[in-house]
PDB file of C-alpha atoms and ligand atoms in Angstrom:
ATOM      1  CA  UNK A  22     118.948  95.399  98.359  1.00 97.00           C
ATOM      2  CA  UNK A  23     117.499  92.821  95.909  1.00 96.00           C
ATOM      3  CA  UNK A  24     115.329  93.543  92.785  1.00 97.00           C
ATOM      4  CA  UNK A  25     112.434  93.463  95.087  1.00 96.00           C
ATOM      5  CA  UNK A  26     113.282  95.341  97.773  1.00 98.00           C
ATOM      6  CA  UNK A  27     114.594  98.380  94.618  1.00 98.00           C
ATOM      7  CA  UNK A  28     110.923  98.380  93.413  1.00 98.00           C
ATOM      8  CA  UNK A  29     109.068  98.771  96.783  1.00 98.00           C
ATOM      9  CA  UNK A  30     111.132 101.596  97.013  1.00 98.00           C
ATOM     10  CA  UNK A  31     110.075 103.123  94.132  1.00 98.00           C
ATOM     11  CA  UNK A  32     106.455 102.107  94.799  1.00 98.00           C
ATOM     12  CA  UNK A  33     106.753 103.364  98.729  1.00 98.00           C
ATOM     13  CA  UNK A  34     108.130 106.814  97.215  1.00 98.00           C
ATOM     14  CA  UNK A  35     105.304 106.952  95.436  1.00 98.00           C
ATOM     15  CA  UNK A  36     103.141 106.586  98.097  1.00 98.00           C
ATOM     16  CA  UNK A  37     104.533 108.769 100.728  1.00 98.00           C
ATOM     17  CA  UNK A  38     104.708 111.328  97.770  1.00 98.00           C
ATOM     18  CA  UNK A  39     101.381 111.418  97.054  1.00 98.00           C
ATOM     19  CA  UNK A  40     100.375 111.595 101.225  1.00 98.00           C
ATOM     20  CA  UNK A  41     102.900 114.354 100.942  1.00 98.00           C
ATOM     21  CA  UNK A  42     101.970 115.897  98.261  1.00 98.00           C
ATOM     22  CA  UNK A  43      99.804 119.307  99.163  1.00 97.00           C
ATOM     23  CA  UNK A  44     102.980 119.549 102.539  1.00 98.00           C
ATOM     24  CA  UNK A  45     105.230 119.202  99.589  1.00 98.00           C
ATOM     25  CA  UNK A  46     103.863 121.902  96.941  1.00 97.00           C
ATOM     26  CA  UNK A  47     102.963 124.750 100.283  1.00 97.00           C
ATOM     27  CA  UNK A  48     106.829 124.721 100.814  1.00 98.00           C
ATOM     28  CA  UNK A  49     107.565 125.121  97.147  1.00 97.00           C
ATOM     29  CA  UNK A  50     104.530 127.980  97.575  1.00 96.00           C
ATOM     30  CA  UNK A  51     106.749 129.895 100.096  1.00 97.00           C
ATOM     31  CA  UNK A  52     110.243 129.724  98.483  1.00 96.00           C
ATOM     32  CA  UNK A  53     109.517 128.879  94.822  1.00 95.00           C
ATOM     33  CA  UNK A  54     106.805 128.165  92.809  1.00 96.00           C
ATOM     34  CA  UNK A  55     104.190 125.575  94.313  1.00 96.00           C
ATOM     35  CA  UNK A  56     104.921 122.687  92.289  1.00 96.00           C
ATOM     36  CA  UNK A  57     107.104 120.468  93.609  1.00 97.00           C
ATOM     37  CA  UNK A  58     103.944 117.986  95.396  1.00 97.00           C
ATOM     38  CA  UNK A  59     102.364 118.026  91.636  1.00 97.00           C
ATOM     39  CA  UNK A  60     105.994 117.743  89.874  1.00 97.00           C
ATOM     40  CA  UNK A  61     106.995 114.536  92.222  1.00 98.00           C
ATOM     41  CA  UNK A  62     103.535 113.202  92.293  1.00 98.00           C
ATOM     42  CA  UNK A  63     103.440 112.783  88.491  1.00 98.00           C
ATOM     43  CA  UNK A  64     107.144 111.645  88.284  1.00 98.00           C
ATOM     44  CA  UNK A  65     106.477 108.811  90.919  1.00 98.00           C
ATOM     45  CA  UNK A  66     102.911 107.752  89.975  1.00 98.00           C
ATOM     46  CA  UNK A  67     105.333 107.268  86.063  1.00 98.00           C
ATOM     47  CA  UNK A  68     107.778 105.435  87.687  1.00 98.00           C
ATOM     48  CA  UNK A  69     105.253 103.102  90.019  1.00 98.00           C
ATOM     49  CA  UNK A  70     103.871 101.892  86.342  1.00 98.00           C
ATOM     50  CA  UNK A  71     107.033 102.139  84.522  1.00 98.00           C
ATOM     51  CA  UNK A  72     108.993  99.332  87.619  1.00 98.00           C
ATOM     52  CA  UNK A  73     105.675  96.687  87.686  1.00 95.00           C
ATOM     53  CA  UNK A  74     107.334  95.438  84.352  1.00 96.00           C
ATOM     54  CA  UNK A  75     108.584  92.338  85.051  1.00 93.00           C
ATOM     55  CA  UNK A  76     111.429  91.984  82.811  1.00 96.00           C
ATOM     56  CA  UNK A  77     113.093  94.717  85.161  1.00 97.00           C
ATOM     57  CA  UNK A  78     115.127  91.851  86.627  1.00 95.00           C
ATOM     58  CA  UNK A  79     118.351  93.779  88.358  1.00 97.00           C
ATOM     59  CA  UNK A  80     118.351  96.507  90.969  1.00 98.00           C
ATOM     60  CA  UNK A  81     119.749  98.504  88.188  1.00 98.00           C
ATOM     61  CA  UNK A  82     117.463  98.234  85.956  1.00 98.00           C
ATOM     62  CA  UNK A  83     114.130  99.007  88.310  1.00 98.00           C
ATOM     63  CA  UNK A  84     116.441 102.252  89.498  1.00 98.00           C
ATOM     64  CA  UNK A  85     117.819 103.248  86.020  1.00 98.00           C
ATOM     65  CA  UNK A  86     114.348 102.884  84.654  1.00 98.00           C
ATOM     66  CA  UNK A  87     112.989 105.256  87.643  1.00 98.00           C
ATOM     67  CA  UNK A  88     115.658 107.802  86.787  1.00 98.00           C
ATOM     68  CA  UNK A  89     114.437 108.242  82.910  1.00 98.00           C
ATOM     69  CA  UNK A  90     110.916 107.882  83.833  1.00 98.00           C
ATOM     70  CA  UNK A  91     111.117 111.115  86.384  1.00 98.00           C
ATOM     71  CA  UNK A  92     113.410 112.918  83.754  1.00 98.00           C
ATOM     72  CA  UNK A  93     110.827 112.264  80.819  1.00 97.00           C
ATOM     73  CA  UNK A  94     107.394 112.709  83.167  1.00 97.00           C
ATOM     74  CA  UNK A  95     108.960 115.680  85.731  1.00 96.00           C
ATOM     75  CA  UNK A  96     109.338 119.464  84.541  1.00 84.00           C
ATOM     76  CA  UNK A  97     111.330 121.531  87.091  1.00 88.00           C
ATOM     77  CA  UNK A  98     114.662 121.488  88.325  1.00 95.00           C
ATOM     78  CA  UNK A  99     113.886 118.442  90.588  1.00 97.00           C
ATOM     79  CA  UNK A 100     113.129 116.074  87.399  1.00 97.00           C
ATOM     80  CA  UNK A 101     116.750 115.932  86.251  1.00 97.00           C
ATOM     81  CA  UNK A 102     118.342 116.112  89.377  1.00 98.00           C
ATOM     82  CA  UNK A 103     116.301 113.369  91.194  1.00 98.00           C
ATOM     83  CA  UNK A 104     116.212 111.317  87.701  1.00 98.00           C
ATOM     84  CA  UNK A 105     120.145 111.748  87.610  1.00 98.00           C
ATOM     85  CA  UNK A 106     120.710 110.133  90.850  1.00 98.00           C
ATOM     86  CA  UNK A 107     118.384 106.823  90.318  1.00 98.00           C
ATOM     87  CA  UNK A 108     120.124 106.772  87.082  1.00 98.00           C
ATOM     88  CA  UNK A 109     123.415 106.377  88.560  1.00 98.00           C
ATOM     89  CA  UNK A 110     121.778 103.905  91.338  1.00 98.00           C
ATOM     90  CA  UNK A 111     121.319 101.264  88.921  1.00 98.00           C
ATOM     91  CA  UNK A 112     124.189 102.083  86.606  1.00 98.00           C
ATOM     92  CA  UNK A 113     126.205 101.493  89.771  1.00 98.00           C
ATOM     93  CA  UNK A 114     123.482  98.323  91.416  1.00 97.00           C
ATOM     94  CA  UNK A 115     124.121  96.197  87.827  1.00 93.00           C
ATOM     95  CA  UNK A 116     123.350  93.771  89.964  1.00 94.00           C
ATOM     96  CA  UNK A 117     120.298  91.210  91.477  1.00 93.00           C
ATOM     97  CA  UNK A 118     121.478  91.906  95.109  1.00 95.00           C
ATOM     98  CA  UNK A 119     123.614  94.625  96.543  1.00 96.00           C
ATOM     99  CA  UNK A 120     124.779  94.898 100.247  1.00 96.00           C
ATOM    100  CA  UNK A 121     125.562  97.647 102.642  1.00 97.00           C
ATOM    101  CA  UNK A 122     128.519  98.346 100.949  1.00 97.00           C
ATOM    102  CA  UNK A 123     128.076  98.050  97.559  1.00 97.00           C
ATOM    103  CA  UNK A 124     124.550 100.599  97.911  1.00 98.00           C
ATOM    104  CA  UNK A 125     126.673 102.902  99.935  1.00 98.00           C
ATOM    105  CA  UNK A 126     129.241 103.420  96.466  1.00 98.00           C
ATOM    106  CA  UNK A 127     125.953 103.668  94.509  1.00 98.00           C
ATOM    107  CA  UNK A 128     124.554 106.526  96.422  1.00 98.00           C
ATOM    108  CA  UNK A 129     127.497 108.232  96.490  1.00 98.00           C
ATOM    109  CA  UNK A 130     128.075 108.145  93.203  1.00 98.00           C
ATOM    110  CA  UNK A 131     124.152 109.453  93.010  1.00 98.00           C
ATOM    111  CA  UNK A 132     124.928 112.448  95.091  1.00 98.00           C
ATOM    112  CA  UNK A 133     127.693 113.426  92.829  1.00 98.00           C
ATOM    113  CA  UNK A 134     126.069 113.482  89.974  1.00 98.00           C
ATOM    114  CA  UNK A 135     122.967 115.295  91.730  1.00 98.00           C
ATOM    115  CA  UNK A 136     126.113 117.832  92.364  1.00 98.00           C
ATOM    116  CA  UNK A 137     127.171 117.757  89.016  1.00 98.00           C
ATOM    117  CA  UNK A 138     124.304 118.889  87.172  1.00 97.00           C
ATOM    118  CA  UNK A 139     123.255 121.333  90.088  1.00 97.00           C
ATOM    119  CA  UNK A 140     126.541 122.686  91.228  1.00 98.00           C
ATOM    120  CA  UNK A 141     124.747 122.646  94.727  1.00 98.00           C
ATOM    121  CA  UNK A 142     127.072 122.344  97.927  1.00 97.00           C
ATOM    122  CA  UNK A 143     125.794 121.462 101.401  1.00 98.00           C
ATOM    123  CA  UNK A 144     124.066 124.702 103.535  1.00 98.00           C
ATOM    124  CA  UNK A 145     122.947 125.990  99.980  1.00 98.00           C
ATOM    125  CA  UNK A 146     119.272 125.222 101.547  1.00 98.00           C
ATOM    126  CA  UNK A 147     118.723 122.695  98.495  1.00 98.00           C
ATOM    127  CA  UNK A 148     118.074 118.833  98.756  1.00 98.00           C
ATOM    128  CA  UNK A 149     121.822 118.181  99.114  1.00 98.00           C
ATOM    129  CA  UNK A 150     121.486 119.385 102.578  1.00 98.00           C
ATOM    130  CA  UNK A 151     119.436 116.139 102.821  1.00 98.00           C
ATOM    131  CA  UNK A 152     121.035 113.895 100.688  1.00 98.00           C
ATOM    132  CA  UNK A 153     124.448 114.312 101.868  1.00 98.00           C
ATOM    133  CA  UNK A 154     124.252 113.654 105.343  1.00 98.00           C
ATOM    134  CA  UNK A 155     121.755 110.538 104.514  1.00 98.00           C
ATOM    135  CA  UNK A 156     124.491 108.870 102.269  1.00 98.00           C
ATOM    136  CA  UNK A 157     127.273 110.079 105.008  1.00 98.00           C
ATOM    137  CA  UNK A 158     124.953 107.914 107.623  1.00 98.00           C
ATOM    138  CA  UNK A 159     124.531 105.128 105.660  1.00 98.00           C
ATOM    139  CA  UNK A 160     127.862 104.128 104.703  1.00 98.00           C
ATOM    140  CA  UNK A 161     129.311 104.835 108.636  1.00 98.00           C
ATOM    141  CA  UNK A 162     126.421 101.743 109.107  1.00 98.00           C
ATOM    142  CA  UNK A 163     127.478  99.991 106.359  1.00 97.00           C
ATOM    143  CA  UNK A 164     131.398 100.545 107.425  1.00 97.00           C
ATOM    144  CA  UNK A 165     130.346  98.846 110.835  1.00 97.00           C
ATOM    145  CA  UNK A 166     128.688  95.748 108.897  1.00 95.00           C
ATOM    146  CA  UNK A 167     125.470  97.202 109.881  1.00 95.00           C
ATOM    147  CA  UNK A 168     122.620  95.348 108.439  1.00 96.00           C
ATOM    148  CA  UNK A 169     121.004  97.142 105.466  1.00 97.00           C
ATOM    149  CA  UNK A 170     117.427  98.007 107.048  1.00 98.00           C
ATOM    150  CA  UNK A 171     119.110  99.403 110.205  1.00 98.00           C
ATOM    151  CA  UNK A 172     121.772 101.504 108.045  1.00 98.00           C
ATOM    152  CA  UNK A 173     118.990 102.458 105.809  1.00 98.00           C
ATOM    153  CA  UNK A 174     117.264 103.896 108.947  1.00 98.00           C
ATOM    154  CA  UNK A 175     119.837 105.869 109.974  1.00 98.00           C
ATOM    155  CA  UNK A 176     120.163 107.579 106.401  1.00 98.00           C
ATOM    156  CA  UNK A 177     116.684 108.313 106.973  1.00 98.00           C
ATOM    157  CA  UNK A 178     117.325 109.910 110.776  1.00 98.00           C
ATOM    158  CA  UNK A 179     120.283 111.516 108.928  1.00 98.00           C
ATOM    159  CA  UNK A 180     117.950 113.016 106.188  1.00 98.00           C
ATOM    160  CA  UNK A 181     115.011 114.388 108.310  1.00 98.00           C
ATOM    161  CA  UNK A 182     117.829 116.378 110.215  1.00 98.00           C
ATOM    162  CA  UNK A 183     119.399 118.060 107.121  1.00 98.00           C
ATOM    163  CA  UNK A 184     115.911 118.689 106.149  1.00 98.00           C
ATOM    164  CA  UNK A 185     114.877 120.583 109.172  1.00 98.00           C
ATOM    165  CA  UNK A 186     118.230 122.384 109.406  1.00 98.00           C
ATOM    166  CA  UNK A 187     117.258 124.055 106.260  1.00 98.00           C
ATOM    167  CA  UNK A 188     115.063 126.326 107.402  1.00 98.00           C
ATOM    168  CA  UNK A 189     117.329 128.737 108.852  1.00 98.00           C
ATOM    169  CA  UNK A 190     119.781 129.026 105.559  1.00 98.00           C
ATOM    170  CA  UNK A 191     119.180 131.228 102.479  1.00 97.00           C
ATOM    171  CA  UNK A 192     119.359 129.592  99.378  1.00 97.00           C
ATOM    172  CA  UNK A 193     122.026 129.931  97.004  1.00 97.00           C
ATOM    173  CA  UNK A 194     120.715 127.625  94.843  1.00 97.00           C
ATOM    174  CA  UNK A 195     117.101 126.899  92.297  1.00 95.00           C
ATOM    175  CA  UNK A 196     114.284 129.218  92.672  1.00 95.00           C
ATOM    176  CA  UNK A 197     114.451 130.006  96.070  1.00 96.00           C
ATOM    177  CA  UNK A 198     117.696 131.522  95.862  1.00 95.00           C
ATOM    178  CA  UNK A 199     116.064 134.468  94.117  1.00 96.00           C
ATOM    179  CA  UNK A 200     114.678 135.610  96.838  1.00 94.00           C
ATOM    180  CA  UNK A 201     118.025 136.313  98.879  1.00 94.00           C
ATOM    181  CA  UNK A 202     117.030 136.658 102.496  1.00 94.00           C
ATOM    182  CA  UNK A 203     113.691 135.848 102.312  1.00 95.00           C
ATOM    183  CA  UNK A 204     113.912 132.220 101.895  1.00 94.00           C
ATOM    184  CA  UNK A 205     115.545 131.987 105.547  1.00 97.00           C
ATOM    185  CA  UNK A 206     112.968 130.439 108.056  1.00 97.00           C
ATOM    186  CA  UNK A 207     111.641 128.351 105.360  1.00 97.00           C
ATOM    187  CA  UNK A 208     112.380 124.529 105.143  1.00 98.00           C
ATOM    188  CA  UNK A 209     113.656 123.833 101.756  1.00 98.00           C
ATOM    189  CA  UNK A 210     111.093 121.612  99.006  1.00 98.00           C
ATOM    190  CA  UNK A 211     113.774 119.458  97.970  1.00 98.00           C
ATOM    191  CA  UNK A 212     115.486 118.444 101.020  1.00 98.00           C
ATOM    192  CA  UNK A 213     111.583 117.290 102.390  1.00 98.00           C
ATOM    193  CA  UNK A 214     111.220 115.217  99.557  1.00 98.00           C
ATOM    194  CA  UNK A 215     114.723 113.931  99.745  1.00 98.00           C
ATOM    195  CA  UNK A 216     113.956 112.948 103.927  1.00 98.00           C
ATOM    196  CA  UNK A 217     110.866 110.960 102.224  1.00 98.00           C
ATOM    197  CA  UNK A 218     112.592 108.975 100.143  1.00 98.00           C
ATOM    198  CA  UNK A 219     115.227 107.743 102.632  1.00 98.00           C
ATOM    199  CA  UNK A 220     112.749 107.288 104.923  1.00 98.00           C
ATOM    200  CA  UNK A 221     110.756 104.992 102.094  1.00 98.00           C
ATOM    201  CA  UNK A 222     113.682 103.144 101.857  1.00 98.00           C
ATOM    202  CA  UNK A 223     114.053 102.536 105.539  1.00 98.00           C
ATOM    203  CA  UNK A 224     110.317 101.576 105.538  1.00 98.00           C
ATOM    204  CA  UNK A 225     110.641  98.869 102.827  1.00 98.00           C
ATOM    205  CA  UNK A 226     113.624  97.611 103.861  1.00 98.00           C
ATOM    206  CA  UNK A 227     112.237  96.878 107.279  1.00 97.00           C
ATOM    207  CA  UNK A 228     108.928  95.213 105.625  1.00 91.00           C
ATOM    208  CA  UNK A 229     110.044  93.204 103.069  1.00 82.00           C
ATOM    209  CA  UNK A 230     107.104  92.078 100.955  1.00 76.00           C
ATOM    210  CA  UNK A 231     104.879  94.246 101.367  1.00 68.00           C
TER     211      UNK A 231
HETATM  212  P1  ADP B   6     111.503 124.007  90.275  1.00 82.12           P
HETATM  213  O1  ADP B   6     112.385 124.737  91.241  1.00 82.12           O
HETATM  214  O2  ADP B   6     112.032 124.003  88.883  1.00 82.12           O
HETATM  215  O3  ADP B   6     110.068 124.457  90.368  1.00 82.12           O
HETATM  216  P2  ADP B   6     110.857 121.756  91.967  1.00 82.12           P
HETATM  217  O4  ADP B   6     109.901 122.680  92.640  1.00 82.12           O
HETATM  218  O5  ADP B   6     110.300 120.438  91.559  1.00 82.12           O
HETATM  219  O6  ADP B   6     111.533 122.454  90.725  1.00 82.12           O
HETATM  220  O7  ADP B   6     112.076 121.455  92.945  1.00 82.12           O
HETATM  221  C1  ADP B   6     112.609 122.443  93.789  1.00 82.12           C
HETATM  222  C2  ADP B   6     113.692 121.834  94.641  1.00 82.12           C
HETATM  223  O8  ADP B   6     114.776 121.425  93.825  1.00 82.12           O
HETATM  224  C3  ADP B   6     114.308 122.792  95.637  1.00 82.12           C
HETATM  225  O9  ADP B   6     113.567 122.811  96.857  1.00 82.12           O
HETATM  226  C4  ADP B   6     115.718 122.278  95.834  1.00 82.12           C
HETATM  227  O10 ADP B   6     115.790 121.335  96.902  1.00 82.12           O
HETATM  228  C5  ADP B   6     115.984 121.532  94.555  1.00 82.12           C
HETATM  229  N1  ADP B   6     116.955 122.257  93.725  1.00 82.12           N
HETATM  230  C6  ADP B   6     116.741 123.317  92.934  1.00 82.12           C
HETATM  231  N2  ADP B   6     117.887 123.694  92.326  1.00 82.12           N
HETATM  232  C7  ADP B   6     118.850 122.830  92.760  1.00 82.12           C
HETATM  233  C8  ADP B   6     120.251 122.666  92.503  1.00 82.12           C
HETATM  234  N3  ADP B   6     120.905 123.468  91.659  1.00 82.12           N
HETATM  235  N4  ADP B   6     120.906 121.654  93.124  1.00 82.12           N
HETATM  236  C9  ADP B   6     120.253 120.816  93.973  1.00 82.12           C
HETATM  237  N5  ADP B   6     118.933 120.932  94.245  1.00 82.12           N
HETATM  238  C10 ADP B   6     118.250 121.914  93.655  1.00 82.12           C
HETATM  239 MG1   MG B   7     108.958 124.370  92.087  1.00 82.12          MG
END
């Protein structure tokens, strides 16, 4: 990933978040409280603006800027914890070009601090179930020397799995866990969001420039 590549992320998530975002905010309606669409929508449409600066010359910085922008612009749960893990992308992706290898620490290090500050573990029906299995993918690619579009795409496969395996568990975790068994045969908010990003990521790695 070079500085380019980190902000047509950002700017990809933003766009498959706001396609997404009336899909995204009827799951929160089921199992929480129809907001995550809006929530994500505002967070990204920030963090789209908040990346075109220029002087954002590092991967780190266009990710570590992402991360505060969603924690200042997003309200629920999923502000902190998604603004957590870009913040410890680019504290990690210092850096004007990271490989495979290198991306593969940073999300790791992302999905423990996501863990940190929500003391989620996988099957808790949250957007670890997502996460974890994306950043398990990606570094078995990276591992093999894949190349990082092609790993990138198999976090994504990875993701959109987790995410539809949700839908039989009953959250222990956020909003959704207070409603005990009823939140089983739902697909879980977070971990849909979570598949979109990966999959943004797979998207813009593939098309580079535009
Ligand atoms: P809120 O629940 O505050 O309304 P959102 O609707 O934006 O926030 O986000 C809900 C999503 O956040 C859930 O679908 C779940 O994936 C994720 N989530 C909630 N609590 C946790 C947690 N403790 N750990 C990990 N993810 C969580
Ligand atoms: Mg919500």
């Amino acid at each position: 990933m070079d500085t380019d590549l980190a902000r047509a992320w950002v700017l990809a998530i933003g766009v498959a978040v706001g396609r997404n975002k009336d899909r995204l905010t009827r799951l929160d309606s089921a199992i929480g409280d129809a907001d995550h669409g809006t929530n994500l929508d505002r967070g990204f449409t920030a963090a789209a603006t908040a990346v075109s600066d220029p002087g954002l010359d590092t991967v780190g910085a266009v990710l570590t800027k992402t991360g505060t922008t969603l924690v200042s612009t997003i309200g629920g749960a999923s502000g902190p914890l998604y603004g957590s893990a870009f913040r410890a992308l680019g504290r990690v992706l210092d850096t004007p070009l990271a490989d495979p290898l290198a991306f593969t620490g940073a999300l790791s290090v992302a999905l423990a601090s996501i863990q940190k500050l929500g003391t989620a573990a996988t099957g808790d029906k949250t957007m670890i179930d997502a996460y974890a299995p994306a950043v398990a993918a990606f570094e078995e690619q990276a591992r093999r020397r894949t190349e990082f579009a092609a790993a990138a795409a198999a976090a994504a496969d990875a993701a959109e799995e987790g995410m539809r395996a949700t839908s039989p568990l009953r959250a222990r975790k956020g909003r959704a866990s207070y409603l005990g068994a009823r939140s089983i045969g739902h697909q879980d908010p977070g971990a849909t969001s979570t598949a979109l990003m990966f999959r943004a990521l797979a998207d813009a790695a593939a098309n580079p420039g535009t």
